[in-house]
Each structure stands twice: as structure tokens, then as C-alpha cells.
mmCIF file of C-alpha atoms in Angstrom:
data_model
loop_
_atom_site.group_PDB
_atom_site.id
_atom_site.type_symbol
_atom_site.label_atom_id
_atom_site.label_comp_id
_atom_site.label_asym_id
_atom_site.label_seq_id
_atom_site.Cartn_x
_atom_site.Cartn_y
_atom_site.Cartn_z
ATOM 1 C CA UNK A 1 -5.250 3.655 -11.668
ATOM 2 C CA UNK A 2 -6.357 5.536 -8.547
ATOM 3 C CA UNK A 3 -3.309 7.766 -8.569
ATOM 4 C CA UNK A 4 -3.683 9.203 -12.040
ATOM 5 C CA UNK A 5 -6.864 8.232 -13.840
ATOM 6 C CA UNK A 6 -9.258 11.003 -12.817
ATOM 7 C CA UNK A 7 -12.127 8.533 -12.465
ATOM 8 C CA UNK A 8 -14.877 9.221 -9.924
ATOM 9 C CA UNK A 9 -14.016 7.613 -6.611
ATOM 10 C CA UNK A 10 -17.527 6.181 -6.109
ATOM 11 C CA UNK A 11 -17.470 4.157 -9.316
ATOM 12 C CA UNK A 12 -13.823 3.233 -8.826
ATOM 13 C CA UNK A 13 -14.605 1.953 -5.333
ATOM 14 C CA UNK A 14 -17.459 -0.192 -6.636
ATOM 15 C CA UNK A 15 -15.287 -1.629 -9.421
ATOM 16 C CA UNK A 16 -12.453 -2.409 -7.037
ATOM 17 C CA UNK A 17 -14.900 -4.088 -4.660
ATOM 18 C CA UNK A 18 -16.122 -6.431 -7.410
ATOM 19 C CA UNK A 19 -12.535 -7.217 -8.482
ATOM 20 C CA UNK A 20 -11.586 -7.930 -4.861
ATOM 21 C CA UNK A 21 -14.564 -10.244 -4.440
ATOM 22 C CA UNK A 22 -13.555 -12.186 -7.550
ATOM 23 C CA UNK A 23 -9.921 -12.402 -6.415
ATOM 24 C CA UNK A 24 -11.055 -13.711 -3.040
ATOM 25 C CA UNK A 25 -13.287 -16.327 -4.694
ATOM 26 C CA UNK A 26 -10.376 -17.459 -6.870
ATOM 27 C CA UNK A 27 -8.070 -17.640 -3.824
ATOM 28 C CA UNK A 28 -5.725 -14.999 -5.264
ATOM 29 C CA UNK A 29 -4.987 -13.650 -1.809
ATOM 30 C CA UNK A 30 -2.094 -11.315 -2.635
ATOM 31 C CA UNK A 31 -4.136 -9.595 -5.329
ATOM 32 C CA UNK A 32 -7.142 -9.583 -3.035
ATOM 33 C CA UNK A 33 -5.192 -7.789 -0.293
ATOM 34 C CA UNK A 34 -3.948 -5.185 -2.765
ATOM 35 C CA UNK A 35 -7.451 -4.564 -4.081
ATOM 36 C CA UNK A 36 -8.963 -4.279 -0.607
ATOM 37 C CA UNK A 37 -6.247 -1.798 0.396
ATOM 38 C CA UNK A 38 -6.922 0.251 -2.737
ATOM 39 C CA UNK A 39 -10.662 0.149 -2.009
ATOM 40 C CA UNK A 40 -9.894 1.383 1.509
ATOM 41 C CA UNK A 41 -7.982 4.239 -0.126
ATOM 42 C CA UNK A 42 -11.074 5.241 -2.110
ATOM 43 C CA UNK A 43 -13.218 5.061 1.033
ATOM 44 C CA UNK A 44 -10.758 7.140 3.033
ATOM 45 C CA UNK A 45 -10.500 9.763 0.287
ATOM 46 C CA UNK A 46 -14.299 10.004 0.219
ATOM 47 C CA UNK A 47 -14.251 10.301 4.042
ATOM 48 C CA UNK A 48 -16.377 7.149 4.445
ATOM 49 C CA UNK A 49 -15.783 5.414 7.761
ATOM 50 C CA UNK A 50 -15.912 1.806 6.591
ATOM 51 C CA UNK A 51 -13.507 -1.114 6.906
ATOM 52 C CA UNK A 52 -12.970 -2.527 3.401
ATOM 53 C CA UNK A 53 -11.925 -5.867 4.930
ATOM 54 C CA UNK A 54 -15.254 -6.280 6.759
ATOM 55 C CA UNK A 55 -16.911 -7.950 3.754
ATOM 56 C CA UNK A 56 -14.444 -10.816 4.136
ATOM 57 C CA UNK A 57 -13.564 -10.957 7.827
ATOM 58 C CA UNK A 58 -15.072 -9.687 11.060
ATOM 59 C CA UNK A 59 -11.657 -9.230 12.640
ATOM 60 C CA UNK A 60 -9.289 -8.119 9.865
ATOM 61 C CA UNK A 61 -8.406 -4.462 9.567
ATOM 62 C CA UNK A 62 -5.748 -2.586 7.671
ATOM 63 C CA UNK A 63 -3.561 -2.624 10.788
ATOM 64 C CA UNK A 64 -3.950 -6.360 11.345
ATOM 65 C CA UNK A 65 -3.278 -6.955 7.640
ATOM 66 C CA UNK A 66 -0.081 -4.904 7.948
ATOM 67 C CA UNK A 67 1.036 -6.884 10.997
ATOM 68 C CA UNK A 68 0.402 -10.239 9.299
ATOM 69 C CA UNK A 69 2.060 -9.228 6.032
ATOM 70 C CA UNK A 70 5.060 -7.767 7.877
ATOM 71 C CA UNK A 71 5.438 -11.001 9.847
ATOM 72 C CA UNK A 72 5.150 -13.010 6.604
ATOM 73 C CA UNK A 73 7.685 -10.753 4.845
ATOM 74 C CA UNK A 74 5.175 -9.661 2.177
ATOM 75 C CA UNK A 75 6.990 -6.408 1.519
ATOM 76 C CA UNK A 76 4.895 -5.326 -1.458
ATOM 77 C CA UNK A 77 1.718 -5.342 0.655
ATOM 78 C CA UNK A 78 3.484 -3.487 3.483
ATOM 79 C CA UNK A 79 4.719 -0.915 0.967
ATOM 80 C CA UNK A 80 1.232 -0.495 -0.499
ATOM 81 C CA UNK A 81 -0.275 0.097 2.943
ATOM 82 C CA UNK A 82 2.432 2.677 3.667
ATOM 83 C CA UNK A 83 1.830 4.431 0.327
ATOM 84 C CA UNK A 84 -1.906 4.404 0.956
ATOM 85 C CA UNK A 85 -1.560 5.902 4.427
ATOM 86 C CA UNK A 86 0.896 8.536 3.197
ATOM 87 C CA UNK A 87 -1.424 9.465 0.334
ATOM 88 C CA UNK A 88 -4.452 9.855 2.634
ATOM 89 C CA UNK A 89 -2.462 11.770 5.251
ATOM 90 C CA UNK A 90 -1.054 14.154 2.641
ATOM 91 C CA UNK A 91 -4.393 14.899 1.003
ATOM 92 C CA UNK A 92 -6.127 15.330 4.360
ATOM 93 C CA UNK A 93 -3.485 17.906 5.322
ATOM 94 C CA UNK A 94 -1.797 15.850 8.052
ATOM 95 C CA UNK A 95 1.799 16.319 6.949
ATOM 96 C CA UNK A 96 3.191 15.028 10.239
ATOM 97 C CA UNK A 97 1.476 11.664 9.664
ATOM 98 C CA UNK A 98 2.536 11.762 6.011
ATOM 99 C CA UNK A 99 6.135 12.248 7.135
ATOM 100 C CA UNK A 100 5.864 9.258 9.483
ATOM 101 C CA UNK A 101 4.487 7.156 6.638
ATOM 102 C CA UNK A 102 7.399 8.294 4.476
ATOM 103 C CA UNK A 103 9.746 6.905 7.129
ATOM 104 C CA UNK A 104 7.771 3.653 7.288
ATOM 105 C CA UNK A 105 7.901 3.268 3.495
ATOM 106 C CA UNK A 106 11.693 3.513 3.611
ATOM 107 C CA UNK A 107 11.686 0.102 5.314
ATOM 108 C CA UNK A 108 10.085 -1.442 2.198
ATOM 109 C CA UNK A 109 12.028 -0.212 -0.842
ATOM 110 C CA UNK A 110 11.084 -1.173 -4.368
ATOM 111 C CA UNK A 111 13.595 -3.820 -5.507
ATOM 112 C CA UNK A 112 13.823 -2.438 -9.053
ATOM 113 C CA UNK A 113 13.611 0.889 -10.797
ATOM 114 C CA UNK A 114 10.247 -0.018 -12.256
ATOM 115 C CA UNK A 115 7.834 2.474 -13.699
ATOM 116 C CA UNK A 116 5.060 1.965 -11.192
ATOM 117 C CA UNK A 117 2.690 4.913 -11.093
ATOM 118 C CA UNK A 118 2.242 4.487 -7.349
ATOM 119 C CA UNK A 119 6.011 4.709 -6.843
ATOM 120 C CA UNK A 120 6.269 7.832 -8.983
ATOM 121 C CA UNK A 121 3.402 9.521 -7.138
ATOM 122 C CA UNK A 122 4.887 8.437 -3.815
ATOM 123 C CA UNK A 123 8.253 9.996 -4.651
ATOM 124 C CA UNK A 124 6.530 13.198 -5.753
ATOM 125 C CA UNK A 125 4.628 13.348 -2.456
ATOM 126 C CA UNK A 126 7.890 12.701 -0.579
ATOM 127 C CA UNK A 127 9.309 15.822 -2.206
ATOM 128 C CA UNK A 128 6.260 17.894 -1.262
ATOM 129 C CA UNK A 129 6.397 16.591 2.304
ATOM 130 C CA UNK A 130 10.101 17.482 2.398
ATOM 131 C CA UNK A 131 9.277 21.078 1.463
ATOM 132 C CA UNK A 132 6.979 21.294 4.478
ATOM 133 C CA UNK A 133 9.750 20.382 6.913
#
């Protein structure tokens, strides 16, 4: 929804935060991680220096989440973090970081040819990043 809905980031961030809270309460940890990462995306795009994980843990960050999910072979979460970082880097004008995130995302391919909006947007950004180099 973030990648193509045109909704205001403030309201989207608030909605995602309430969905993440509910997922956490219901012990749906994979969904919770995805929602927190997407909330972090909204915060980063609004240039708000806040850790979206801080509502749930004093020590967890996006980097520590990536390390844990990589060690647990949760490739979809690793891929989402890579997409998120590439998206933020691209739209903040840091194409070198976006290129590095492109390389990182190659380690976590999508197992099917699904029609995920995030995958389509990611491939489009890959093409734009490729034009830069």
C-alpha cells in the first residue's frame, strides 16, 4: 500500500502502528516485523528520527532485526528490509546506497513470479539506479 496508494504518510504511519500493535498482541511475529519495517519506512520518508521497534523493545533496531532474521533464514523479512532501505536511499538521492541495497536484495530473491507491488516497484527502481551507473 505504501508504494502506490498515494495516502498521506502521517495517517498511514498511524494506521500501520495500530496494526503492528495488534499483530504483536496476537503473537503474529512475522506480520508484526513486516508492519514495523513498513512503519519505519513511513518515518524515514517523513525524515523522522525514530526507531519503530522502540515501542516493543529497548534494544531491537532494524539492523538487529535484519541480523536475527538472516540468522533464522527468514528471507522475506530480509528482502523487505532491503527493499525498504533501497527505497529510502533512492528517494533521498543516495544512489550509491541504493545500489548497495540492490546488491543486498539479490541475495534474497522472490521464489515465484508473483505480482507483489513491492517487487514491481523494486524492479523499477533497480532500472533507474542502473541508469545512474
